[in-house]
Amino acid sequence: PGSPSYALAAARECRDAGEHEDAEALYNRAVALARQAHDWDSYVRAHAGLGKLAQARGAYPAARKSHLRALRAAERHRLGYLRAMVLHELFVVEVDCGNAAPAERYAEAAAEAYGRGHAMLRVLAFDVAGFWMSQARYADALPVFLRILPTLGPEVQVLGWGDVARAAGGTGEAELFERAYRSVAAAPAGLPRRLDALRETAHGALLLGRLDLAERLAREVVLLARGRDDHKSVFVAEALLEEVGARRGGAPGSAEAALELRSPLSHSLLDALDAAPA
């Protein structure tokens, strides 16, 4: 009962089981016990856990507050390995809030805090490249996806190829798009991330102006997503179908235009990934 690390472990079990109220109570207990025991590792992790819970509920101000408390404690007690983790979480919070400038600053700080060769750099780079793609910054995202792709496991690699397909479509690289599309199409139907990969590939086809392929892929996504009650994917795919219809009707369309500016973070991530373990 007096162990902050056990309270923290119990909180994680409750969180993973979807018992969020119990998880919150246990994280708060871990904070109190860790403060008494001067267990600053558990103290930081407990505040970060509260931040993740708030983030899952969409309570972003509370999530930001908890993560900032964790960050200050990690810096005060010189826990560099936890500081990097919390900066990464703050990046995700700001992305979810649509705050591009602070998100990029947190990503830069997290990359620096992890340091060259850290195993978590690959996860951060994948998250950052996804953030760039949501902003139509395909020239930044594409080389990062290509660098990470060989390190991904088979179940995740299909999503990596889907991301490459969308980014290649945004940069106008038709041959690379075709290679990525073939890899997604050849993936086993039962892979959990195949639906996401098809959705991203449909985006890439639309960006390249391949309307027939974009329509076919979007219809497949709608069919699969409805079978899984994945309402978000249905919404995105139906919006793609509307875009295809608008293009065929001669409308200019609302598909995002690719931004050509390259971020210094793109170069630093690529450099750091060269030293990161697979």
PDB file of C-alpha atoms in Angstrom:
ATOM      1  CA  PRO A   1       0.000   0.000   0.000  1.00  0.00           C
ATOM      2  CA  GLY A   2       2.885   2.399   0.547  1.00  0.00           C
ATOM      3  CA  SER A   3       4.705   1.708  -2.715  1.00  0.00           C
ATOM      4  CA  PRO A   4       4.500   4.435  -5.380  1.00  0.00           C
ATOM      5  CA  SER A   5       5.790   2.080  -8.080  1.00  0.00           C
ATOM      6  CA  TYR A   6       3.060  -0.487  -7.295  1.00  0.00           C
ATOM      7  CA  ALA A   7       0.411   2.241  -7.317  1.00  0.00           C
ATOM      8  CA  LEU A   8       1.759   3.328 -10.703  1.00  0.00           C
ATOM      9  CA  ALA A   9       1.662  -0.234 -12.050  1.00  0.00           C
ATOM     10  CA  ALA A  10      -1.911  -0.690 -10.805  1.00  0.00           C
ATOM     11  CA  ALA A  11      -2.916   2.606 -12.438  1.00  0.00           C
ATOM     12  CA  ARG A  12      -1.573   1.393 -15.780  1.00  0.00           C
ATOM     13  CA  GLU A  13      -3.512  -1.871 -15.468  1.00  0.00           C
ATOM     14  CA  CYS A  14      -6.724   0.051 -14.831  1.00  0.00           C
ATOM     15  CA  ARG A  15      -6.023   2.436 -17.706  1.00  0.00           C
ATOM     16  CA  ASP A  16      -5.394  -0.432 -20.127  1.00  0.00           C
ATOM     17  CA  ALA A  17      -8.635  -2.082 -18.979  1.00  0.00           C
ATOM     18  CA  GLY A  18     -10.581   1.118 -19.656  1.00  0.00           C
ATOM     19  CA  GLU A  19     -11.257   1.732 -15.936  1.00  0.00           C
ATOM     20  CA  HIS A  20     -10.338   5.400 -16.130  1.00  0.00           C
ATOM     21  CA  GLU A  21     -11.768   6.586 -12.804  1.00  0.00           C
ATOM     22  CA  ASP A  22      -9.818   3.937 -10.890  1.00  0.00           C
ATOM     23  CA  ALA A  23      -6.731   4.720 -12.966  1.00  0.00           C
ATOM     24  CA  GLU A  24      -6.981   8.414 -12.121  1.00  0.00           C
ATOM     25  CA  ALA A  25      -7.326   7.665  -8.397  1.00  0.00           C
ATOM     26  CA  LEU A  26      -4.300   5.373  -8.497  1.00  0.00           C
ATOM     27  CA  TYR A  27      -2.177   7.841 -10.464  1.00  0.00           C
ATOM     28  CA  ASN A  28      -2.999  10.519  -7.868  1.00  0.00           C
ATOM     29  CA  ARG A  29      -2.080   8.052  -5.116  1.00  0.00           C
ATOM     30  CA  ALA A  30       1.207   7.356  -6.905  1.00  0.00           C
ATOM     31  CA  VAL A  31       1.924  11.103  -7.038  1.00  0.00           C
ATOM     32  CA  ALA A  32       1.372  11.471  -3.283  1.00  0.00           C
ATOM     33  CA  LEU A  33       3.363   8.370  -2.326  1.00  0.00           C
ATOM     34  CA  ALA A  34       6.210   9.241  -4.685  1.00  0.00           C
ATOM     35  CA  ARG A  35       6.485  12.735  -3.232  1.00  0.00           C
ATOM     36  CA  GLN A  36       6.693  11.290   0.283  1.00  0.00           C
ATOM     37  CA  ALA A  37       9.280   8.703  -0.741  1.00  0.00           C
ATOM     38  CA  HIS A  38      11.266  11.098  -2.951  1.00  0.00           C
ATOM     39  CA  ASP A  39      10.752   8.606  -5.776  1.00  0.00           C
ATOM     40  CA  TRP A  40      10.949  11.175  -8.543  1.00  0.00           C
ATOM     41  CA  ASP A  41      10.895   8.633 -11.346  1.00  0.00           C
ATOM     42  CA  SER A  42       7.443   7.416 -10.247  1.00  0.00           C
ATOM     43  CA  TYR A  43       6.380  11.007  -9.553  1.00  0.00           C
ATOM     44  CA  VAL A  44       7.095  12.071 -13.137  1.00  0.00           C
ATOM     45  CA  ARG A  45       5.528   8.955 -14.630  1.00  0.00           C
ATOM     46  CA  ALA A  46       2.373   9.374 -12.534  1.00  0.00           C
ATOM     47  CA  HIS A  47       1.852  12.968 -13.690  1.00  0.00           C
ATOM     48  CA  ALA A  48       2.480  11.852 -17.269  1.00  0.00           C
ATOM     49  CA  GLY A  49      -0.079   9.082 -16.769  1.00  0.00           C
ATOM     50  CA  LEU A  50      -2.650  11.634 -15.603  1.00  0.00           C
ATOM     51  CA  GLY A  51      -1.858  13.632 -18.723  1.00  0.00           C
ATOM     52  CA  LYS A  52      -2.493  10.639 -20.970  1.00  0.00           C
ATOM     53  CA  LEU A  53      -5.814   9.935 -19.249  1.00  0.00           C
ATOM     54  CA  ALA A  54      -6.943  13.529 -19.739  1.00  0.00           C
ATOM     55  CA  GLN A  55      -5.791  13.410 -23.347  1.00  0.00           C
ATOM     56  CA  ALA A  56      -7.834  10.259 -23.981  1.00  0.00           C
ATOM     57  CA  ARG A  57     -10.924  12.089 -22.681  1.00  0.00           C
ATOM     58  CA  GLY A  58     -10.227  15.096 -24.907  1.00  0.00           C
ATOM     59  CA  ALA A  59      -9.512  17.284 -21.864  1.00  0.00           C
ATOM     60  CA  TYR A  60      -6.490  18.917 -23.455  1.00  0.00           C
ATOM     61  CA  PRO A  61      -5.926  21.807 -20.982  1.00  0.00           C
ATOM     62  CA  ALA A  62      -5.784  19.262 -18.141  1.00  0.00           C
ATOM     63  CA  ALA A  63      -3.521  17.001 -20.212  1.00  0.00           C
ATOM     64  CA  ARG A  64      -1.157  19.870 -20.932  1.00  0.00           C
ATOM     65  CA  LYS A  65      -1.104  20.879 -17.237  1.00  0.00           C
ATOM     66  CA  SER A  66      -0.227  17.348 -16.061  1.00  0.00           C
ATOM     67  CA  HIS A  67       2.468  16.887 -18.686  1.00  0.00           C
ATOM     68  CA  LEU A  68       4.023  20.261 -17.845  1.00  0.00           C
ATOM     69  CA  ARG A  69       4.142  19.260 -14.175  1.00  0.00           C
ATOM     70  CA  ALA A  70       5.880  16.048 -15.220  1.00  0.00           C
ATOM     71  CA  LEU A  71       8.307  18.015 -17.400  1.00  0.00           C
ATOM     72  CA  ARG A  72       9.232  20.448 -14.624  1.00  0.00           C
ATOM     73  CA  ALA A  73       9.840  17.574 -12.200  1.00  0.00           C
ATOM     74  CA  ALA A  74      11.958  15.684 -14.737  1.00  0.00           C
ATOM     75  CA  GLU A  75      14.069  18.793 -15.322  1.00  0.00           C
ATOM     76  CA  ARG A  76      14.327  19.644 -11.623  1.00  0.00           C
ATOM     77  CA  HIS A  77      15.564  16.164 -10.745  1.00  0.00           C
ATOM     78  CA  ARG A  78      17.656  15.757 -13.915  1.00  0.00           C
ATOM     79  CA  LEU A  79      15.764  12.739 -15.239  1.00  0.00           C
ATOM     80  CA  GLY A  80      16.751  13.205 -18.856  1.00  0.00           C
ATOM     81  CA  TYR A  81      15.255   9.932 -20.097  1.00  0.00           C
ATOM     82  CA  LEU A  82      11.848  10.949 -18.693  1.00  0.00           C
ATOM     83  CA  ARG A  83      12.175  14.523 -19.928  1.00  0.00           C
ATOM     84  CA  ALA A  84      12.391  13.241 -23.501  1.00  0.00           C
ATOM     85  CA  MET A  85       9.304  11.063 -23.008  1.00  0.00           C
ATOM     86  CA  VAL A  86       7.247  13.946 -21.622  1.00  0.00           C
ATOM     87  CA  LEU A  87       8.325  16.335 -24.393  1.00  0.00           C
ATOM     88  CA  HIS A  88       7.154  13.690 -26.865  1.00  0.00           C
ATOM     89  CA  GLU A  89       3.758  13.540 -25.117  1.00  0.00           C
ATOM     90  CA  LEU A  90       3.459  17.341 -25.160  1.00  0.00           C
ATOM     91  CA  PHE A  91       4.112  17.241 -28.907  1.00  0.00           C
ATOM     92  CA  VAL A  92       1.176  14.825 -29.305  1.00  0.00           C
ATOM     93  CA  VAL A  93      -1.101  17.054 -27.190  1.00  0.00           C
ATOM     94  CA  GLU A  94      -0.330  20.118 -29.310  1.00  0.00           C
ATOM     95  CA  VAL A  95      -0.851  18.148 -32.530  1.00  0.00           C
ATOM     96  CA  ASP A  96      -4.262  17.016 -31.281  1.00  0.00           C
ATOM     97  CA  CYS A  97      -5.072  20.645 -30.434  1.00  0.00           C
ATOM     98  CA  GLY A  98      -4.011  21.847 -33.896  1.00  0.00           C
ATOM     99  CA  ASN A  99      -1.194  24.009 -32.515  1.00  0.00           C
ATOM    100  CA  ALA A 100       1.461  23.501 -35.178  1.00  0.00           C
ATOM    101  CA  ALA A 101       4.166  25.884 -33.930  1.00  0.00           C
ATOM    102  CA  PRO A 102       4.389  24.614 -30.314  1.00  0.00           C
ATOM    103  CA  ALA A 103       4.051  21.031 -31.588  1.00  0.00           C
ATOM    104  CA  GLU A 104       7.133  21.451 -33.754  1.00  0.00           C
ATOM    105  CA  ARG A 105       9.063  23.061 -30.888  1.00  0.00           C
ATOM    106  CA  TYR A 106       8.253  20.150 -28.587  1.00  0.00           C
ATOM    107  CA  ALA A 107       9.236  17.683 -31.317  1.00  0.00           C
ATOM    108  CA  GLU A 108      12.600  19.407 -31.760  1.00  0.00           C
ATOM    109  CA  ALA A 109      13.189  19.392 -28.001  1.00  0.00           C
ATOM    110  CA  ALA A 110      12.173  15.713 -27.729  1.00  0.00           C
ATOM    111  CA  ALA A 111      14.509  14.702 -30.562  1.00  0.00           C
ATOM    112  CA  GLU A 112      17.385  16.533 -28.889  1.00  0.00           C
ATOM    113  CA  ALA A 113      16.528  15.036 -25.489  1.00  0.00           C
ATOM    114  CA  TYR A 114      16.362  11.477 -26.836  1.00  0.00           C
ATOM    115  CA  GLY A 115      19.723  11.933 -28.558  1.00  0.00           C
ATOM    116  CA  ARG A 116      21.251  10.066 -31.471  1.00  0.00           C
ATOM    117  CA  GLY A 117      20.764   6.332 -31.401  1.00  0.00           C
ATOM    118  CA  HIS A 118      17.826   6.266 -28.977  1.00  0.00           C
ATOM    119  CA  ALA A 119      15.274   3.548 -29.757  1.00  0.00           C
ATOM    120  CA  MET A 120      12.335   5.946 -29.260  1.00  0.00           C
ATOM    121  CA  LEU A 121      13.571   8.248 -32.021  1.00  0.00           C
ATOM    122  CA  ARG A 122      11.903   6.024 -34.598  1.00  0.00           C
ATOM    123  CA  VAL A 123       8.535   6.397 -32.841  1.00  0.00           C
ATOM    124  CA  LEU A 124       8.967  10.171 -32.572  1.00  0.00           C
ATOM    125  CA  ALA A 125       9.984  10.431 -36.218  1.00  0.00           C
ATOM    126  CA  PHE A 126       6.923   8.439 -37.325  1.00  0.00           C
ATOM    127  CA  ASP A 127       4.657  10.703 -35.247  1.00  0.00           C
ATOM    128  CA  VAL A 128       6.291  13.867 -36.600  1.00  0.00           C
ATOM    129  CA  ALA A 129       6.079  12.678 -40.212  1.00  0.00           C
ATOM    130  CA  GLY A 130       2.374  11.956 -39.723  1.00  0.00           C
ATOM    131  CA  PHE A 131       1.944  15.472 -38.320  1.00  0.00           C
ATOM    132  CA  TRP A 132       3.712  16.956 -41.340  1.00  0.00           C
ATOM    133  CA  MET A 133       1.534  14.978 -43.706  1.00  0.00           C
ATOM    134  CA  SER A 134      -1.612  16.332 -42.047  1.00  0.00           C
ATOM    135  CA  GLN A 135      -0.257  19.782 -42.952  1.00  0.00           C
ATOM    136  CA  ALA A 136       0.468  18.776 -46.572  1.00  0.00           C
ATOM    137  CA  ARG A 137       4.210  18.994 -45.846  1.00  0.00           C
ATOM    138  CA  TYR A 138       4.929  15.964 -47.983  1.00  0.00           C
ATOM    139  CA  ALA A 139       8.502  16.939 -48.848  1.00  0.00           C
ATOM    140  CA  ASP A 140       9.338  16.804 -45.131  1.00  0.00           C
ATOM    141  CA  ALA A 141       7.371  13.647 -44.395  1.00  0.00           C
ATOM    142  CA  LEU A 142       8.363  11.410 -47.313  1.00  0.00           C
ATOM    143  CA  PRO A 143      12.111  10.921 -46.612  1.00  0.00           C
ATOM    144  CA  VAL A 144      11.363  10.224 -42.944  1.00  0.00           C
ATOM    145  CA  PHE A 145       8.777   7.555 -43.815  1.00  0.00           C
ATOM    146  CA  LEU A 146      11.205   5.983 -46.294  1.00  0.00           C
ATOM    147  CA  ARG A 147      13.964   5.880 -43.674  1.00  0.00           C
ATOM    148  CA  ILE A 148      11.696   4.268 -41.058  1.00  0.00           C
ATOM    149  CA  LEU A 149       9.933   1.799 -43.366  1.00  0.00           C
ATOM    150  CA  PRO A 150      12.590  -0.998 -43.355  1.00  0.00           C
ATOM    151  CA  THR A 151      12.582  -1.043 -39.536  1.00  0.00           C
ATOM    152  CA  LEU A 152       8.837  -1.665 -39.182  1.00  0.00           C
ATOM    153  CA  GLY A 153       7.364  -5.057 -38.382  1.00  0.00           C
ATOM    154  CA  PRO A 154       5.159  -6.788 -40.976  1.00  0.00           C
ATOM    155  CA  GLU A 155       1.875  -5.722 -39.346  1.00  0.00           C
ATOM    156  CA  VAL A 156       2.870  -2.056 -39.206  1.00  0.00           C
ATOM    157  CA  GLN A 157       4.796  -1.948 -42.473  1.00  0.00           C
ATOM    158  CA  VAL A 158       1.580  -1.924 -44.503  1.00  0.00           C
ATOM    159  CA  LEU A 159       0.660   1.370 -42.818  1.00  0.00           C
ATOM    160  CA  GLY A 160       4.140   2.693 -43.586  1.00  0.00           C
ATOM    161  CA  TRP A 161       3.605   1.919 -47.277  1.00  0.00           C
ATOM    162  CA  GLY A 162       0.234   3.679 -47.116  1.00  0.00           C
ATOM    163  CA  ASP A 163       1.922   6.763 -45.664  1.00  0.00           C
ATOM    164  CA  VAL A 164       4.584   6.607 -48.385  1.00  0.00           C
ATOM    165  CA  ALA A 165       1.822   6.362 -51.019  1.00  0.00           C
ATOM    166  CA  ARG A 166       0.104   9.510 -49.749  1.00  0.00           C
ATOM    167  CA  ALA A 167       3.346  11.464 -49.398  1.00  0.00           C
ATOM    168  CA  ALA A 168       4.535  10.347 -52.847  1.00  0.00           C
ATOM    169  CA  GLY A 169       1.214  11.465 -54.282  1.00  0.00           C
ATOM    170  CA  GLY A 170       1.692  14.844 -52.627  1.00  0.00           C
ATOM    171  CA  THR A 171       5.180  15.272 -54.072  1.00  0.00           C
ATOM    172  CA  GLY A 172       4.144  14.013 -57.519  1.00  0.00           C
ATOM    173  CA  GLU A 173       6.416  10.939 -57.453  1.00  0.00           C
ATOM    174  CA  ALA A 174       4.231   8.613 -59.537  1.00  0.00           C
ATOM    175  CA  GLU A 175       6.657   5.660 -59.671  1.00  0.00           C
ATOM    176  CA  LEU A 176       7.152   5.631 -55.911  1.00  0.00           C
ATOM    177  CA  PHE A 177       3.400   5.917 -55.417  1.00  0.00           C
ATOM    178  CA  GLU A 178       2.854   2.904 -57.673  1.00  0.00           C
ATOM    179  CA  ARG A 179       5.395   0.845 -55.736  1.00  0.00           C
ATOM    180  CA  ALA A 180       3.742   1.782 -52.436  1.00  0.00           C
ATOM    181  CA  TYR A 181       0.260   1.092 -53.813  1.00  0.00           C
ATOM    182  CA  ARG A 182       1.291  -2.390 -54.953  1.00  0.00           C
ATOM    183  CA  SER A 183       2.725  -3.137 -51.503  1.00  0.00           C
ATOM    184  CA  VAL A 184      -0.514  -2.071 -49.797  1.00  0.00           C
ATOM    185  CA  ALA A 185      -2.662  -4.021 -52.269  1.00  0.00           C
ATOM    186  CA  ALA A 186      -0.575  -7.164 -51.719  1.00  0.00           C
ATOM    187  CA  ALA A 187      -0.902  -7.048 -47.923  1.00  0.00           C
ATOM    188  CA  PRO A 188      -3.021  -9.827 -46.344  1.00  0.00           C
ATOM    189  CA  ALA A 189      -6.645  -8.816 -45.889  1.00  0.00           C
ATOM    190  CA  GLY A 190      -6.581  -9.637 -42.178  1.00  0.00           C
ATOM    191  CA  LEU A 191      -3.883  -7.131 -41.190  1.00  0.00           C
ATOM    192  CA  PRO A 192      -5.401  -4.625 -38.725  1.00  0.00           C
ATOM    193  CA  ARG A 193      -3.628  -1.595 -40.245  1.00  0.00           C
ATOM    194  CA  ARG A 194      -4.504  -2.416 -43.853  1.00  0.00           C
ATOM    195  CA  LEU A 195      -7.640  -0.250 -43.699  1.00  0.00           C
ATOM    196  CA  ASP A 196      -5.573   2.768 -42.605  1.00  0.00           C
ATOM    197  CA  ALA A 197      -3.068   2.045 -45.370  1.00  0.00           C
ATOM    198  CA  LEU A 198      -5.832   1.907 -48.003  1.00  0.00           C
ATOM    199  CA  ARG A 199      -7.200   5.227 -46.771  1.00  0.00           C
ATOM    200  CA  GLU A 200      -3.798   6.912 -47.045  1.00  0.00           C
ATOM    201  CA  THR A 201      -3.213   5.363 -50.481  1.00  0.00           C
ATOM    202  CA  ALA A 202      -6.567   6.732 -51.665  1.00  0.00           C
ATOM    203  CA  HIS A 203      -5.394  10.197 -50.575  1.00  0.00           C
ATOM    204  CA  GLY A 204      -2.205   9.737 -52.595  1.00  0.00           C
ATOM    205  CA  ALA A 205      -4.135   8.636 -55.690  1.00  0.00           C
ATOM    206  CA  LEU A 206      -6.341  11.725 -55.427  1.00  0.00           C
ATOM    207  CA  LEU A 207      -3.315  14.000 -55.091  1.00  0.00           C
ATOM    208  CA  LEU A 208      -1.870  12.459 -58.267  1.00  0.00           C
ATOM    209  CA  GLY A 209      -5.168  12.930 -60.104  1.00  0.00           C
ATOM    210  CA  ARG A 210      -5.788   9.184 -60.448  1.00  0.00           C
ATOM    211  CA  LEU A 211      -9.495   9.562 -59.797  1.00  0.00           C
ATOM    212  CA  ASP A 212     -10.613   6.029 -60.725  1.00  0.00           C
ATOM    213  CA  LEU A 213      -8.117   4.452 -58.340  1.00  0.00           C
ATOM    214  CA  ALA A 214      -8.913   6.967 -55.589  1.00  0.00           C
ATOM    215  CA  GLU A 215     -12.620   6.164 -55.937  1.00  0.00           C
ATOM    216  CA  ARG A 216     -12.083   2.398 -55.887  1.00  0.00           C
ATOM    217  CA  LEU A 217      -9.851   2.543 -52.820  1.00  0.00           C
ATOM    218  CA  ALA A 218     -12.167   4.944 -50.977  1.00  0.00           C
ATOM    219  CA  ARG A 219     -15.152   2.642 -51.611  1.00  0.00           C
ATOM    220  CA  GLU A 220     -13.181  -0.294 -50.244  1.00  0.00           C
ATOM    221  CA  VAL A 221     -12.328   1.741 -47.138  1.00  0.00           C
ATOM    222  CA  VAL A 222     -16.001   2.625 -46.606  1.00  0.00           C
ATOM    223  CA  LEU A 223     -16.987  -1.035 -46.878  1.00  0.00           C
ATOM    224  CA  LEU A 224     -14.286  -2.248 -44.466  1.00  0.00           C
ATOM    225  CA  ALA A 225     -14.752   0.620 -42.008  1.00  0.00           C
ATOM    226  CA  ARG A 226     -18.514   0.101 -41.754  1.00  0.00           C
ATOM    227  CA  GLY A 227     -17.884  -3.525 -40.891  1.00  0.00           C
ATOM    228  CA  ARG A 228     -15.695  -2.393 -37.990  1.00  0.00           C
ATOM    229  CA  ASP A 229     -17.844   0.574 -36.877  1.00  0.00           C
ATOM    230  CA  ASP A 230     -14.865   2.807 -37.680  1.00  0.00           C
ATOM    231  CA  HIS A 231     -16.876   5.991 -38.161  1.00  0.00           C
ATOM    232  CA  LYS A 232     -13.854   8.228 -38.598  1.00  0.00           C
ATOM    233  CA  SER A 233     -12.543   6.240 -41.557  1.00  0.00           C
ATOM    234  CA  VAL A 234     -16.033   6.171 -43.103  1.00  0.00           C
ATOM    235  CA  PHE A 235     -16.230   9.956 -42.799  1.00  0.00           C
ATOM    236  CA  VAL A 236     -12.774  10.468 -44.350  1.00  0.00           C
ATOM    237  CA  ALA A 237     -13.416   8.033 -47.204  1.00  0.00           C
ATOM    238  CA  GLU A 238     -16.809   9.556 -48.012  1.00  0.00           C
ATOM    239  CA  ALA A 239     -15.182  12.985 -48.127  1.00  0.00           C
ATOM    240  CA  LEU A 240     -12.654  11.557 -50.595  1.00  0.00           C
ATOM    241  CA  LEU A 241     -15.495  10.245 -52.763  1.00  0.00           C
ATOM    242  CA  GLU A 242     -17.102  13.688 -52.759  1.00  0.00           C
ATOM    243  CA  GLU A 243     -13.774  15.170 -53.807  1.00  0.00           C
ATOM    244  CA  VAL A 244     -13.491  12.686 -56.673  1.00  0.00           C
ATOM    245  CA  GLY A 245     -16.990  13.628 -57.814  1.00  0.00           C
ATOM    246  CA  ALA A 246     -16.156  17.319 -57.655  1.00  0.00           C
ATOM    247  CA  ARG A 247     -13.012  16.820 -59.732  1.00  0.00           C
ATOM    248  CA  ARG A 248     -14.929  14.883 -62.365  1.00  0.00           C
ATOM    249  CA  GLY A 249     -17.506  17.646 -62.505  1.00  0.00           C
ATOM    250  CA  GLY A 250     -14.826  20.157 -63.347  1.00  0.00           C
ATOM    251  CA  ALA A 251     -14.602  21.753 -59.913  1.00  0.00           C
ATOM    252  CA  PRO A 252     -11.089  22.775 -58.825  1.00  0.00           C
ATOM    253  CA  GLY A 253     -11.410  20.588 -55.733  1.00  0.00           C
ATOM    254  CA  SER A 254     -10.342  21.191 -52.173  1.00  0.00           C
ATOM    255  CA  ALA A 255      -7.462  18.727 -51.909  1.00  0.00           C
ATOM    256  CA  GLU A 256      -4.553  20.242 -50.057  1.00  0.00           C
ATOM    257  CA  ALA A 257      -1.647  21.697 -51.995  1.00  0.00           C
ATOM    258  CA  ALA A 258       1.779  20.385 -51.043  1.00  0.00           C
ATOM    259  CA  LEU A 259       4.084  22.780 -49.226  1.00  0.00           C
ATOM    260  CA  GLU A 260       7.630  22.735 -50.519  1.00  0.00           C
ATOM    261  CA  LEU A 261       9.370  24.281 -47.497  1.00  0.00           C
ATOM    262  CA  ARG A 262      11.744  21.893 -45.729  1.00  0.00           C
ATOM    263  CA  SER A 263      11.977  21.962 -41.958  1.00  0.00           C
ATOM    264  CA  PRO A 264      15.385  21.849 -40.238  1.00  0.00           C
ATOM    265  CA  LEU A 265      13.805  19.198 -38.002  1.00  0.00           C
ATOM    266  CA  SER A 266      13.441  16.912 -41.039  1.00  0.00           C
ATOM    267  CA  HIS A 267      17.207  16.959 -41.613  1.00  0.00           C
ATOM    268  CA  SER A 268      18.031  16.492 -37.914  1.00  0.00           C
ATOM    269  CA  LEU A 269      15.604  13.551 -37.596  1.00  0.00           C
ATOM    270  CA  LEU A 270      17.079  11.844 -40.642  1.00  0.00           C
ATOM    271  CA  ASP A 271      20.566  12.332 -39.236  1.00  0.00           C
ATOM    272  CA  ALA A 272      19.552  10.982 -35.827  1.00  0.00           C
ATOM    273  CA  LEU A 273      17.759   7.999 -37.367  1.00  0.00           C
ATOM    274  CA  ASP A 274      20.981   6.931 -39.056  1.00  0.00           C
ATOM    275  CA  ALA A 275      22.338   6.150 -35.601  1.00  0.00           C
ATOM    276  CA  ALA A 276      19.120   4.696 -34.141  1.00  0.00           C
ATOM    277  CA  PRO A 277      18.822   0.921 -33.695  1.00  0.00           C
ATOM    278  CA  ALA A 278      16.252  -0.961 -35.762  1.00  0.00           C
TER     279      ALA A 278
END
